[in-house]
XYZ file of C-alpha atoms in Angstrom:
728
model
C 23.671 5.361 60.107
C 23.424 2.127 62.106
C 20.444 -0.125 61.499
C 19.316 0.315 65.094
C 19.533 3.224 67.510
C 20.090 2.630 71.221
C 19.776 6.323 72.114
C 16.919 5.677 74.555
C 18.196 2.386 75.998
C 21.654 3.719 76.884
C 20.132 5.800 79.678
C 19.935 2.507 81.587
C 23.725 2.631 81.748
C 23.364 5.366 84.390
C 21.706 2.989 86.880
C 23.535 2.836 90.201
C 23.931 0.585 93.209
C 20.703 -0.977 94.476
C 18.856 -0.596 91.182
C 17.897 -3.274 88.650
C 18.797 -3.391 84.966
C 16.318 -4.950 82.547
C 17.234 -5.302 78.908
C 19.382 -6.950 76.256
C 22.698 -8.764 76.605
C 24.650 -6.223 74.562
C 23.567 -3.392 76.879
C 24.402 -5.518 79.900
C 27.954 -5.996 78.598
C 28.352 -2.233 78.225
C 27.027 -1.631 81.744
C 29.464 -4.229 83.095
C 32.359 -2.444 81.374
C 31.413 0.831 83.041
C 30.984 -0.842 86.444
C 34.472 -2.330 86.030
C 36.210 1.022 85.618
C 37.224 0.529 82.005
C 39.499 3.267 80.636
C 39.199 2.666 76.905
C 37.169 0.580 74.454
C 37.771 -0.093 70.756
C 36.417 -2.487 68.172
C 35.271 -3.371 64.710
C 31.663 -4.201 63.885
C 30.555 -7.672 62.825
C 27.686 -10.021 63.693
C 26.744 -11.061 66.281
C 28.593 -8.312 68.171
C 27.842 -5.324 65.867
C 25.289 -3.808 68.208
C 27.899 -3.461 70.953
C 29.645 -0.902 68.749
C 26.295 0.815 68.127
C 25.535 0.932 71.858
C 28.964 2.406 72.616
C 28.465 5.034 69.904
C 25.078 6.066 71.283
C 26.506 6.072 74.825
C 29.505 8.245 73.956
C 28.328 11.096 76.208
C 28.182 8.723 79.185
C 31.603 7.301 78.314
C 33.105 10.777 78.164
C 31.645 11.647 81.567
C 33.583 8.675 82.969
C 36.751 9.516 81.047
C 36.424 6.456 78.784
C 37.976 6.702 75.316
C 35.992 4.896 72.594
C 37.173 4.289 69.030
C 35.778 2.657 65.906
C 38.938 0.827 64.851
C 40.038 0.445 61.232
C 40.209 -3.341 61.700
C 40.228 -6.033 64.349
C 44.035 -5.916 64.352
C 43.875 -2.190 65.074
C 41.456 -2.826 67.923
C 43.594 -5.543 69.516
C 46.739 -3.435 69.187
C 44.892 -0.755 71.177
C 45.235 -3.029 74.221
C 48.939 -2.125 74.224
C 47.860 0.670 76.587
C 47.382 -2.013 79.258
C 50.881 -3.479 78.881
C 52.725 -0.900 81.000
C 49.915 0.933 82.775
C 47.172 -0.123 85.237
C 44.513 0.743 82.663
C 41.576 -1.536 82.005
C 40.819 -1.816 78.294
C 38.322 -3.785 76.225
C 38.024 -4.466 72.514
C 35.293 -6.200 70.548
C 34.899 -7.828 67.142
C 33.389 -10.774 65.292
C 35.108 -14.125 65.599
C 36.666 -16.089 64.051
C 37.299 -13.860 61.048
C 38.083 -10.937 63.303
C 40.339 -13.069 65.463
C 42.153 -14.204 62.321
C 42.843 -10.582 61.454
C 43.813 -9.743 65.034
C 46.012 -12.787 65.617
C 49.358 -11.015 65.152
C 48.518 -8.299 67.662
C 46.942 -10.879 69.980
C 50.054 -13.067 69.937
C 52.337 -10.140 70.787
C 50.002 -8.909 73.522
C 49.797 -12.370 75.103
C 53.542 -12.929 74.883
C 54.548 -9.751 76.693
C 51.625 -9.849 79.101
C 49.678 -6.970 80.616
C 49.597 -4.832 83.736
C 46.045 -3.547 83.484
C 43.118 -5.823 82.669
C 42.802 -6.542 78.935
C 39.504 -8.028 77.750
C 38.638 -9.172 74.207
C 34.866 -9.519 73.734
C 34.349 -11.656 70.647
C 31.065 -12.538 68.976
C 31.301 -16.283 68.404
C 29.638 -16.643 64.997
C 29.629 -20.416 64.724
C 26.774 -22.491 63.385
C 24.091 -22.800 60.761
C 23.213 -19.111 60.701
C 26.819 -17.995 60.398
C 28.178 -16.006 57.464
C 31.739 -17.271 57.885
C 33.877 -20.383 57.775
C 33.109 -22.768 60.597
C 35.958 -22.309 63.051
C 36.199 -21.696 66.776
C 37.956 -19.082 68.889
C 39.239 -21.841 71.158
C 42.241 -22.520 68.894
C 43.431 -18.911 69.256
C 43.186 -19.100 73.039
C 45.329 -22.242 73.012
C 47.813 -20.916 70.443
C 48.507 -17.605 72.171
C 47.633 -18.820 75.677
C 44.995 -16.290 76.547
C 42.210 -17.370 78.893
C 38.845 -18.073 77.255
C 35.546 -17.338 79.041
C 32.240 -18.772 77.813
C 29.624 -17.712 80.381
C 26.153 -19.110 80.850
C 23.799 -17.074 78.601
C 21.986 -15.047 81.234
C 22.630 -11.428 82.156
C 23.985 -12.033 85.669
C 26.542 -14.546 84.389
C 27.565 -12.331 81.486
C 28.032 -9.275 83.714
C 30.036 -11.334 86.216
C 32.192 -12.657 83.352
C 33.067 -9.105 82.254
C 33.907 -7.975 85.789
C 35.833 -11.120 86.726
C 37.510 -11.156 83.318
C 39.330 -7.926 84.155
C 40.327 -9.252 87.574
C 41.549 -12.554 86.113
C 43.571 -10.668 83.516
C 45.249 -8.532 86.170
C 45.840 -11.458 88.545
C 47.565 -13.503 85.833
C 48.992 -10.636 83.733
C 47.295 -12.249 80.722
C 44.663 -11.019 78.238
C 41.251 -12.659 78.604
C 38.931 -13.510 75.727
C 35.187 -13.461 76.431
C 33.152 -15.221 73.738
C 29.470 -14.445 73.339
C 27.283 -16.514 71.043
C 24.417 -14.824 69.219
C 21.921 -16.025 71.845
C 23.985 -14.433 74.608
C 24.299 -11.149 72.726
C 20.547 -10.778 72.329
C 19.192 -12.581 75.387
C 16.966 -10.420 77.596
C 16.957 -10.478 81.365
C 17.828 -8.507 84.476
C 20.565 -8.078 87.058
C 21.269 -5.847 90.099
C 23.463 -2.934 89.090
C 26.425 -1.227 90.723
C 27.717 2.308 90.419
C 29.795 3.108 87.351
C 33.494 3.607 88.103
C 35.934 6.162 86.814
C 39.410 4.681 86.534
C 41.677 5.855 89.372
C 44.616 5.834 86.965
C 43.646 7.700 83.802
C 44.841 7.907 80.225
C 46.052 11.407 81.081
C 48.157 10.006 83.937
C 49.748 7.474 81.594
C 50.558 10.052 78.924
C 52.063 12.502 81.379
C 54.058 9.805 83.212
C 55.264 7.418 80.486
C 56.612 4.026 81.561
C 58.505 1.301 79.739
C 59.640 -2.208 80.562
C 61.895 -3.841 77.991
C 61.033 -7.278 79.364
C 57.446 -6.770 78.126
C 58.536 -6.150 74.515
C 58.562 -9.211 72.248
C 62.226 -9.199 71.294
C 64.808 -11.922 72.029
C 65.916 -12.764 74.633
C 62.863 -11.350 76.447
C 60.494 -13.385 74.264
C 62.033 -16.671 75.469
C 61.560 -15.630 79.075
C 57.961 -14.617 78.323
C 57.199 -18.126 77.075
C 58.486 -19.608 80.323
C 56.634 -17.000 82.356
C 53.345 -18.081 80.769
C 53.773 -21.608 82.121
C 55.542 -21.064 85.426
C 53.792 -17.909 86.648
C 50.769 -16.789 84.656
C 49.061 -20.165 84.208
C 49.269 -21.144 87.902
C 48.044 -17.672 88.859
C 45.052 -18.061 86.549
C 44.203 -21.529 87.877
C 44.391 -20.273 91.471
C 42.141 -17.295 90.696
C 39.558 -19.429 88.857
C 39.363 -21.897 91.747
C 39.268 -19.284 94.502
C 36.470 -17.321 92.819
C 34.572 -20.430 91.698
C 34.182 -19.148 88.163
C 33.150 -22.602 86.967
C 29.917 -23.974 88.464
C 28.689 -27.323 89.799
C 25.026 -28.331 90.023
C 23.620 -31.505 91.639
C 27.199 -32.735 91.802
C 26.523 -36.042 93.588
C 23.020 -36.803 92.326
C 24.079 -39.650 90.004
C 27.137 -41.764 89.193
C 27.340 -40.105 85.768
C 27.296 -36.444 84.786
C 27.402 -33.813 82.089
C 30.172 -31.274 81.437
C 29.437 -28.403 79.075
C 30.687 -25.133 77.710
C 28.948 -22.365 79.628
C 27.346 -20.976 76.499
C 25.501 -24.276 75.967
C 24.055 -24.445 79.491
C 20.556 -23.306 78.479
C 20.359 -25.901 75.696
C 21.486 -28.693 78.026
C 19.099 -27.718 80.801
C 16.161 -27.399 78.408
C 16.970 -30.835 76.969
C 17.037 -32.335 80.456
C 13.691 -30.694 81.173
C 12.180 -32.263 78.036
C 13.537 -35.624 79.193
C 11.943 -35.132 82.620
C 15.303 -34.807 84.363
C 15.243 -31.100 85.268
C 12.727 -28.360 85.900
C 12.353 -24.932 84.362
C 14.086 -23.311 87.355
C 17.436 -25.055 86.854
C 17.029 -27.930 89.309
C 18.728 -30.899 87.630
C 18.569 -34.574 88.562
C 21.837 -35.141 86.691
C 25.182 -33.741 87.928
C 26.337 -30.758 85.858
C 29.751 -29.114 85.595
C 29.539 -25.789 83.740
C 32.762 -24.515 82.182
C 32.396 -20.755 82.261
C 36.119 -20.864 81.470
C 36.904 -23.332 78.715
C 40.630 -22.530 78.675
C 42.514 -23.268 80.781
C 40.761 -26.334 82.160
C 41.178 -26.903 85.903
C 42.556 -30.390 86.558
C 41.481 -30.499 90.213
C 37.898 -29.591 89.351
C 37.675 -32.374 86.770
C 39.130 -34.895 89.200
C 36.584 -33.798 91.810
C 33.613 -34.024 89.428
C 34.631 -37.343 87.851
C 35.573 -39.151 91.057
C 33.105 -42.034 91.590
C 31.369 -41.497 88.245
C 31.158 -44.221 85.617
C 31.002 -41.760 82.756
C 30.570 -38.140 81.754
C 29.170 -36.498 78.629
C 31.172 -33.544 77.343
C 28.975 -31.143 75.367
C 31.544 -29.308 73.232
C 30.291 -27.515 70.141
C 32.421 -27.662 67.007
C 35.621 -29.370 66.032
C 38.385 -30.291 66.619
C 37.352 -31.694 70.013
C 39.940 -29.673 71.945
C 38.286 -29.947 75.350
C 37.454 -33.641 75.030
C 41.063 -34.498 74.213
C 42.284 -32.390 77.128
C 39.845 -34.012 79.569
C 40.918 -37.514 78.536
C 44.516 -36.536 79.221
C 43.637 -35.090 82.654
C 41.743 -38.215 83.727
C 44.309 -40.683 82.429
C 47.125 -38.866 84.208
C 45.076 -38.969 87.404
C 44.372 -42.690 86.815
C 40.618 -42.059 86.922
C 38.718 -44.596 84.830
C 35.658 -42.417 84.232
C 34.633 -42.888 80.627
C 34.412 -39.700 78.557
C 31.650 -39.419 75.964
C 31.277 -36.523 73.585
C 31.617 -36.782 69.863
C 30.560 -40.441 69.987
C 26.966 -39.490 70.906
C 26.965 -35.911 69.585
C 27.947 -34.733 66.094
C 31.643 -34.121 65.475
C 30.923 -30.821 63.752
C 28.084 -28.370 63.330
C 25.933 -26.224 65.575
C 24.530 -27.838 68.702
C 20.927 -26.757 68.323
C 18.286 -27.710 70.855
C 17.285 -30.787 68.871
C 20.873 -31.969 68.459
C 21.638 -31.622 72.173
C 18.376 -33.310 73.104
C 19.147 -36.353 70.975
C 22.728 -36.600 72.255
C 21.659 -36.400 75.905
C 19.023 -39.076 75.367
C 21.632 -41.389 73.841
C 24.006 -40.783 76.743
C 21.389 -41.385 79.439
C 20.181 -44.517 77.628
C 23.714 -45.900 78.050
C 23.998 -45.226 81.822
C 20.460 -45.095 83.187
C 17.916 -46.312 80.613
C 15.358 -46.695 83.401
C 15.157 -42.889 83.629
C 13.701 -42.836 80.121
C 11.343 -45.791 80.487
C 7.675 -45.034 80.117
C 8.347 -41.573 78.730
C 7.037 -40.364 75.392
C 10.334 -38.996 74.106
C 10.317 -36.020 71.771
C 10.924 -37.225 68.223
C 14.389 -35.641 68.007
C 15.412 -37.298 71.284
C 14.857 -40.895 70.198
C 18.360 -42.364 70.088
C 19.418 -45.119 67.726
C 20.357 -47.219 70.766
C 16.660 -47.680 71.608
C 15.911 -49.060 68.150
C 13.569 -46.155 67.394
C 13.901 -44.754 63.904
C 13.777 -41.017 63.334
C 10.347 -41.048 61.718
C 8.855 -44.032 63.548
C 5.830 -44.044 61.299
C 4.825 -40.581 62.502
C 2.506 -39.208 59.763
C 3.400 -35.600 60.628
C 7.106 -36.359 60.261
C 6.494 -38.054 56.924
C 4.502 -35.034 55.766
C 7.279 -32.637 56.783
C 9.886 -34.735 54.985
C 7.744 -34.933 51.848
C 7.108 -31.178 51.869
C 10.818 -30.446 52.320
C 11.574 -32.413 49.174
C 9.191 -30.192 47.194
C 10.186 -26.768 48.577
C 12.705 -24.939 46.437
C 15.844 -23.608 48.085
C 15.768 -19.878 48.742
C 19.315 -18.503 48.521
C 20.172 -15.242 50.298
C 19.914 -12.278 48.000
C 20.188 -8.521 47.760
C 17.524 -6.405 49.430
C 14.776 -4.775 47.423
C 16.224 -1.776 45.604
C 19.836 -2.658 46.512
C 22.251 -0.459 44.530
C 24.594 -3.425 44.118
C 22.143 -5.394 41.984
C 22.572 -3.185 38.878
C 26.358 -3.615 39.119
C 26.013 -7.341 38.578
C 23.308 -6.890 35.971
C 25.831 -4.770 34.064
C 28.441 -7.517 34.496
C 26.027 -10.065 33.007
C 25.397 -7.778 30.033
C 29.160 -7.362 29.505
C 29.523 -11.123 29.773
C 27.246 -11.414 26.735
C 29.549 -9.122 24.763
C 33.052 -10.059 25.909
C 32.598 -13.550 27.329
C 33.228 -14.712 30.872
C 35.994 -13.296 33.055
C 37.564 -14.690 36.193
C 35.900 -12.827 39.072
C 37.529 -12.653 42.515
C 34.981 -11.863 45.226
C 35.227 -10.340 48.677
C 33.335 -10.365 51.966
C 30.211 -8.221 52.080
C 26.723 -7.950 50.624
C 28.166 -8.166 47.105
C 29.105 -11.795 47.818
C 25.454 -12.639 47.100
C 26.397 -12.206 43.432
C 27.841 -15.728 43.465
C 24.278 -17.076 43.805
C 21.386 -17.048 41.306
C 20.392 -15.163 39.293
C 23.865 -13.678 38.691
C 26.153 -16.672 39.332
C 29.242 -14.436 39.334
C 32.421 -15.098 41.273
C 34.993 -17.859 41.705
C 36.648 -17.314 45.111
C 36.678 -15.179 48.234
C 39.709 -15.068 50.505
C 38.780 -12.614 53.226
C 37.640 -9.106 54.042
C 39.330 -6.628 51.697
C 41.266 -9.383 49.922
C 39.230 -9.410 46.712
C 41.996 -8.001 44.512
C 44.692 -9.934 46.345
C 42.733 -13.087 45.468
C 43.387 -12.403 41.781
C 47.108 -11.643 42.188
C 48.306 -14.849 40.520
C 46.523 -13.882 37.304
C 48.742 -10.881 36.681
C 50.166 -12.225 33.423
C 50.978 -10.664 30.028
C 50.213 -13.857 28.097
C 46.596 -12.873 27.475
C 44.692 -9.699 26.716
C 41.819 -10.801 28.957
C 41.553 -9.154 32.361
C 40.276 -10.417 35.657
C 37.680 -8.552 37.708
C 38.022 -8.241 41.466
C 35.439 -6.859 43.866
C 35.394 -5.388 47.322
C 33.054 -3.201 49.318
C 33.833 0.186 50.821
C 34.071 -1.441 54.270
C 36.550 -4.040 53.028
C 38.455 -1.376 51.106
C 39.184 0.688 54.214
C 39.648 -2.392 56.424
C 42.372 -4.116 54.430
C 41.824 -3.613 50.717
C 43.710 -0.346 50.232
C 47.032 -1.895 51.199
C 46.593 -5.620 50.542
C 44.664 -5.107 47.332
C 45.245 -1.737 45.691
C 48.759 -1.102 46.989
C 49.786 -4.637 46.083
C 48.332 -4.287 42.562
C 50.148 -0.997 41.954
C 53.434 -2.344 43.276
C 53.206 -5.444 41.065
C 51.993 -3.516 37.999
C 48.794 -5.476 37.489
C 46.706 -4.837 34.383
C 43.512 -6.128 35.928
C 40.319 -4.448 37.159
C 38.980 -3.724 40.637
C 35.344 -2.788 41.236
C 34.757 -1.117 44.617
C 31.123 -1.185 45.714
C 30.686 2.110 47.571
C 27.226 2.050 49.147
C 28.092 4.613 51.808
C 28.297 2.370 54.856
C 29.738 -0.821 56.241
C 26.354 -2.137 55.188
C 26.602 -5.872 55.843
C 27.449 -5.312 59.520
C 24.531 -2.990 60.217
C 25.096 0.312 58.437
C 27.992 1.801 60.394
C 29.867 4.734 58.833
C 33.231 4.290 57.131
C 35.808 6.834 55.956
C 34.053 7.410 52.624
C 30.498 7.707 53.999
C 28.633 10.770 52.791
C 26.871 11.223 56.115
C 28.239 13.817 58.523
C 29.371 11.988 61.652
C 30.003 14.147 64.735
C 32.434 11.586 66.189
C 34.300 10.419 63.071
C 35.874 11.819 59.903
C 33.815 10.921 56.816
C 33.572 12.135 53.186
C 37.034 10.848 52.254
C 36.702 9.731 48.591
C 37.857 6.257 47.618
C 39.029 7.488 44.219
C 41.326 10.000 45.891
C 42.766 7.216 48.068
C 43.531 4.859 45.171
C 45.116 7.650 43.142
C 47.185 8.468 46.218
C 48.859 5.049 46.086
C 49.558 5.199 42.373
C 46.449 4.163 40.400
C 46.227 6.211 37.194
C 43.031 4.767 35.666
C 40.227 5.322 38.198
C 36.613 6.228 37.485
C 33.650 6.829 39.789
C 30.115 5.942 38.748
C 27.941 8.108 40.960
C 24.667 6.316 40.220
C 24.824 2.544 39.931
C 21.141 2.459 38.951
C 22.198 3.948 35.599
C 22.735 0.566 34.019
C 24.073 1.928 30.747
C 26.719 3.957 32.599
C 27.741 0.938 34.678
C 27.914 -1.293 31.607
C 29.903 1.204 29.552
C 32.411 1.874 32.341
C 32.974 -1.849 32.840
C 33.443 -2.346 29.103
C 36.001 0.458 28.967
C 37.967 -0.923 31.914
C 38.110 -4.381 30.351
C 39.040 -3.229 26.842
C 41.118 -0.052 27.204
C 44.623 -0.135 25.742
C 45.942 1.703 28.789
C 48.101 -0.554 30.943
C 48.197 -0.640 34.710
C 45.669 -1.231 37.491
C 42.139 -0.032 36.793
C 39.678 0.851 39.550
C 35.946 1.509 39.225
C 34.161 3.007 42.234
C 30.439 2.247 41.956
C 28.495 4.614 44.219
C 24.906 4.556 45.409
C 23.568 4.602 48.948
C 22.563 1.360 50.652
C 18.798 1.196 50.105
C 18.080 -0.136 53.597
C 19.832 2.815 55.191
C 18.183 5.188 52.764
C 14.742 3.832 53.623
C 15.497 4.077 57.351
C 16.365 7.726 56.864
C 13.739 8.721 54.296
C 10.607 6.897 55.479
C 10.275 8.821 58.786
C 10.772 12.062 56.851
C 8.051 11.100 54.361
C 5.617 10.127 57.115
C 6.227 13.452 58.833
C 5.692 15.400 55.609
C 2.461 13.538 54.806
C 1.153 14.058 58.334
C 1.985 17.755 57.988
C -0.074 18.062 54.808
C 2.875 18.512 52.432
C 2.730 17.244 48.861
C 4.846 14.065 48.577
C 5.548 12.189 45.351
C 6.758 8.573 45.463
C 7.733 6.500 42.460
C 6.703 2.924 41.825
C 7.203 0.688 38.838
C 4.786 -1.758 37.301
C 4.346 -4.153 34.385
C 1.571 -3.930 31.819
C 0.029 -7.423 31.817
C -1.204 -7.004 28.252
C 2.302 -6.222 26.977
C 4.418 -8.702 29.002
C 5.260 -11.804 26.974
C 6.396 -13.942 29.906
C 10.038 -13.911 28.824
C 11.188 -13.205 32.429
C 14.553 -11.776 31.335
C 13.864 -8.897 33.723
C 13.876 -11.352 36.632
C 16.956 -13.248 35.411
C 18.943 -10.017 35.012
C 17.727 -8.378 38.208
C 16.582 -10.864 40.821
C 14.780 -8.137 42.762
C 12.487 -9.583 45.466
C 9.716 -7.225 44.319
C 9.731 -8.900 40.878
C 7.740 -12.110 40.716
C 5.267 -13.887 38.452
C 1.507 -14.245 38.257
C -0.939 -16.057 35.946
C -1.215 -14.752 32.404
C -4.513 -12.891 31.857
C -4.535 -13.927 28.189
C -6.358 -17.285 27.909
C -4.407 -18.062 24.741
C -0.997 -17.878 26.488
C 0.233 -20.284 29.150
C 3.457 -18.614 30.319
C 3.037 -16.648 33.569
C 3.836 -12.962 33.301
C 6.120 -10.820 35.439
C 4.655 -8.487 38.038
C 5.896 -5.948 40.592
C 4.613 -6.343 44.151
C 4.086 -3.679 46.808
C 7.601 -3.984 48.300
C 8.951 -1.983 45.312
C 10.904 1.080 46.433
C 11.063 2.690 42.989
C 14.782 2.286 42.362
C 14.086 1.975 38.625
C 16.436 -0.919 37.896
C 13.776 -3.106 36.290
C 13.009 -0.350 33.787
C 16.734 0.212 33.229
C 17.175 -3.508 32.552
C 14.342 -3.446 30.048
C 16.022 -0.562 28.218
C 19.700 -1.558 28.424
C 19.094 -5.227 27.639
C 16.594 -4.358 24.872
C 13.858 -6.303 26.598
C 10.092 -5.931 26.337
C 8.546 -2.452 26.788
C 6.071 -3.632 29.401
C 7.514 -1.624 32.316
C 5.927 1.634 33.326
C 6.660 4.203 36.009
C 3.871 5.511 38.221
C 3.796 8.411 40.669
C 1.929 8.089 43.952
C 1.019 11.555 45.231
C 0.035 12.219 48.830
C -1.740 15.515 49.605
C -2.178 16.356 45.886
C -2.717 19.952 44.800
C -5.610 21.222 42.677
C -3.251 21.165 39.690
C -2.515 17.476 40.366
C -6.249 16.790 40.410
C -6.805 18.654 37.157
C -3.984 16.744 35.418
C -5.399 13.432 36.612
C -8.843 14.251 35.251
C -7.373 15.364 31.938
C -5.217 12.242 31.580
C -8.122 9.979 32.527
C -10.335 11.643 29.912
C -7.737 11.377 27.125
C -6.844 7.765 27.949
C -10.545 6.857 28.194
C -11.253 8.447 24.795
C -8.350 6.567 23.187
C -9.416 3.279 24.717
C -13.016 3.822 23.623
C -11.785 4.563 20.105
C -10.023 1.214 20.011
C -13.142 -0.528 21.293
C -15.298 1.209 18.659
C -12.902 0.168 15.899
C -12.951 -3.431 17.062
C -16.734 -3.388 17.186
C -16.789 -2.075 13.593
C -14.517 -4.867 12.425
C -16.694 -7.453 14.145
C -19.822 -6.034 12.476
């Protein structure tokens, strides 16, 4: 169950010629694919592109009407290999995944695809997850485009530009017989806007035609000597064809080209940030009219030498706004200009940061520094935004601004808030159990994996030493397969990572090399970290995919003998005991624990509408909540240290004789019961209680409440009377 349904929005995909689409970038990409006559689409979910997979799933009926085949691929490599259908046949295909991690996984298939070349248009739509909000290592897709020599599009983040990039991407691919990579930053994926639509196209040459009339061309297969010829073909035929197409169709854009004797060159995806910065500096308006020449690279690879010569001719200097490092484009531009004997000075990483996300404030400051070098008079008399005050003007960052000082002082006092598990997450008790085992058996080396469970490396659990990639948790502990100690390592991976790569690279590898270590597979029923998409082992019935394939059955199928499934991770004693057994059993060989409980976010998305409907219909509904008796809590806070649940916090102690704040449960509690389990399994204080909230109670419920209230009141009054007697 995906975190968001597009069932209503996908009807916009039926819009035809002369109509106008209004909506989100992800939907616009899908509409552009259908307008381009795509034959097949595949992909693997991952931010910021996950919703494209969700849109395609919800639009499957429309895709089928147009004869479009759509698949949820097992991995990014699987998705990219799907583009092999475009090698020999005039079929347009598109795949999508998160970059750069997905591009890392797909690089083998991508290299082979680019080497042999394509007949039909092949488009890779990658979500460029670079910057402060990213969940991955800070790398760029640009290196893959250069390495494999595929063309890289980075369109301006508005719907018309994005749609044009999809449509022209297929044409560019076919014109140059080369795959095209279209990168979309998170802002582009979720930007809202409008564009005039065209009719959807059914491919003239279908998948059925290809299957019934198979073709082959040995020169397209990457095998010597063909591979040597393919390398030459890239340079002598495909590259010139791409350059010619880009120039003829004016895919890159020029604005106010001759307005000044200096200018700005930027990646297309950064256009909005640059234009907004110019507006704040008084050098552009909100409608895109710039007083400074702009050259927008909607294609960042290959660069077009003639266009750079044209833009730089007669200019003293240019600023290249290139996000991330290494500075691939800047180096390339310097080479182009020096070869052309143009003395235009190139600025980039000298006035902008070498690495890191180019946020609005960063771009604003860099542009102000650049303009102060070439036309300081344009900034004279202006009250520059604080972030735009460049060091060259002698203005310090704070400049005695009391608000800035206050912000800086407050930042020094605010405690860091690390990312954590959601309220009621079924993964939290797994790591609570690991902390309890740590008390008994000491610390173990823990090899982590990509997914929600990676939050365990942070407080309050502080578990985990490394993570090497999606599904590589057990592979990351391979070197520790030694018989010189009785201690075992623990590796982790999620169900998504398990089916993506972990079954072969982790479990198969461990069986083959006779490891004696432990793997813990977190099976929460979905590829939860990417938005709740189904995987092979999901319990949900999926009309388009095969689910309910047990992980335990899979690991036993590749040779694991010791495998146990914990069907309720909230049972802390069961989790703890199973972990203890795996770490201490005399049985040799790989040991796998499958820890099952449904992702709480997905469960709440499914259950809450059902509960609301039942309550509205007058049905009796019982919901559980947990609380803490303030008179019993001692303020030890072990419950918080061993759980970390966001619904557990502290409040002032009601006892005037005690200073320590007590624990309390706030309204976000979903009644998972872990806090009570922790109190029991860790032998903590007995201050936790479970309460039932009953909607539409019956007469019997009312009678029981009255009876309980009367008994409790009598007991409490008895205590009060006894205390009064003692006082007398």
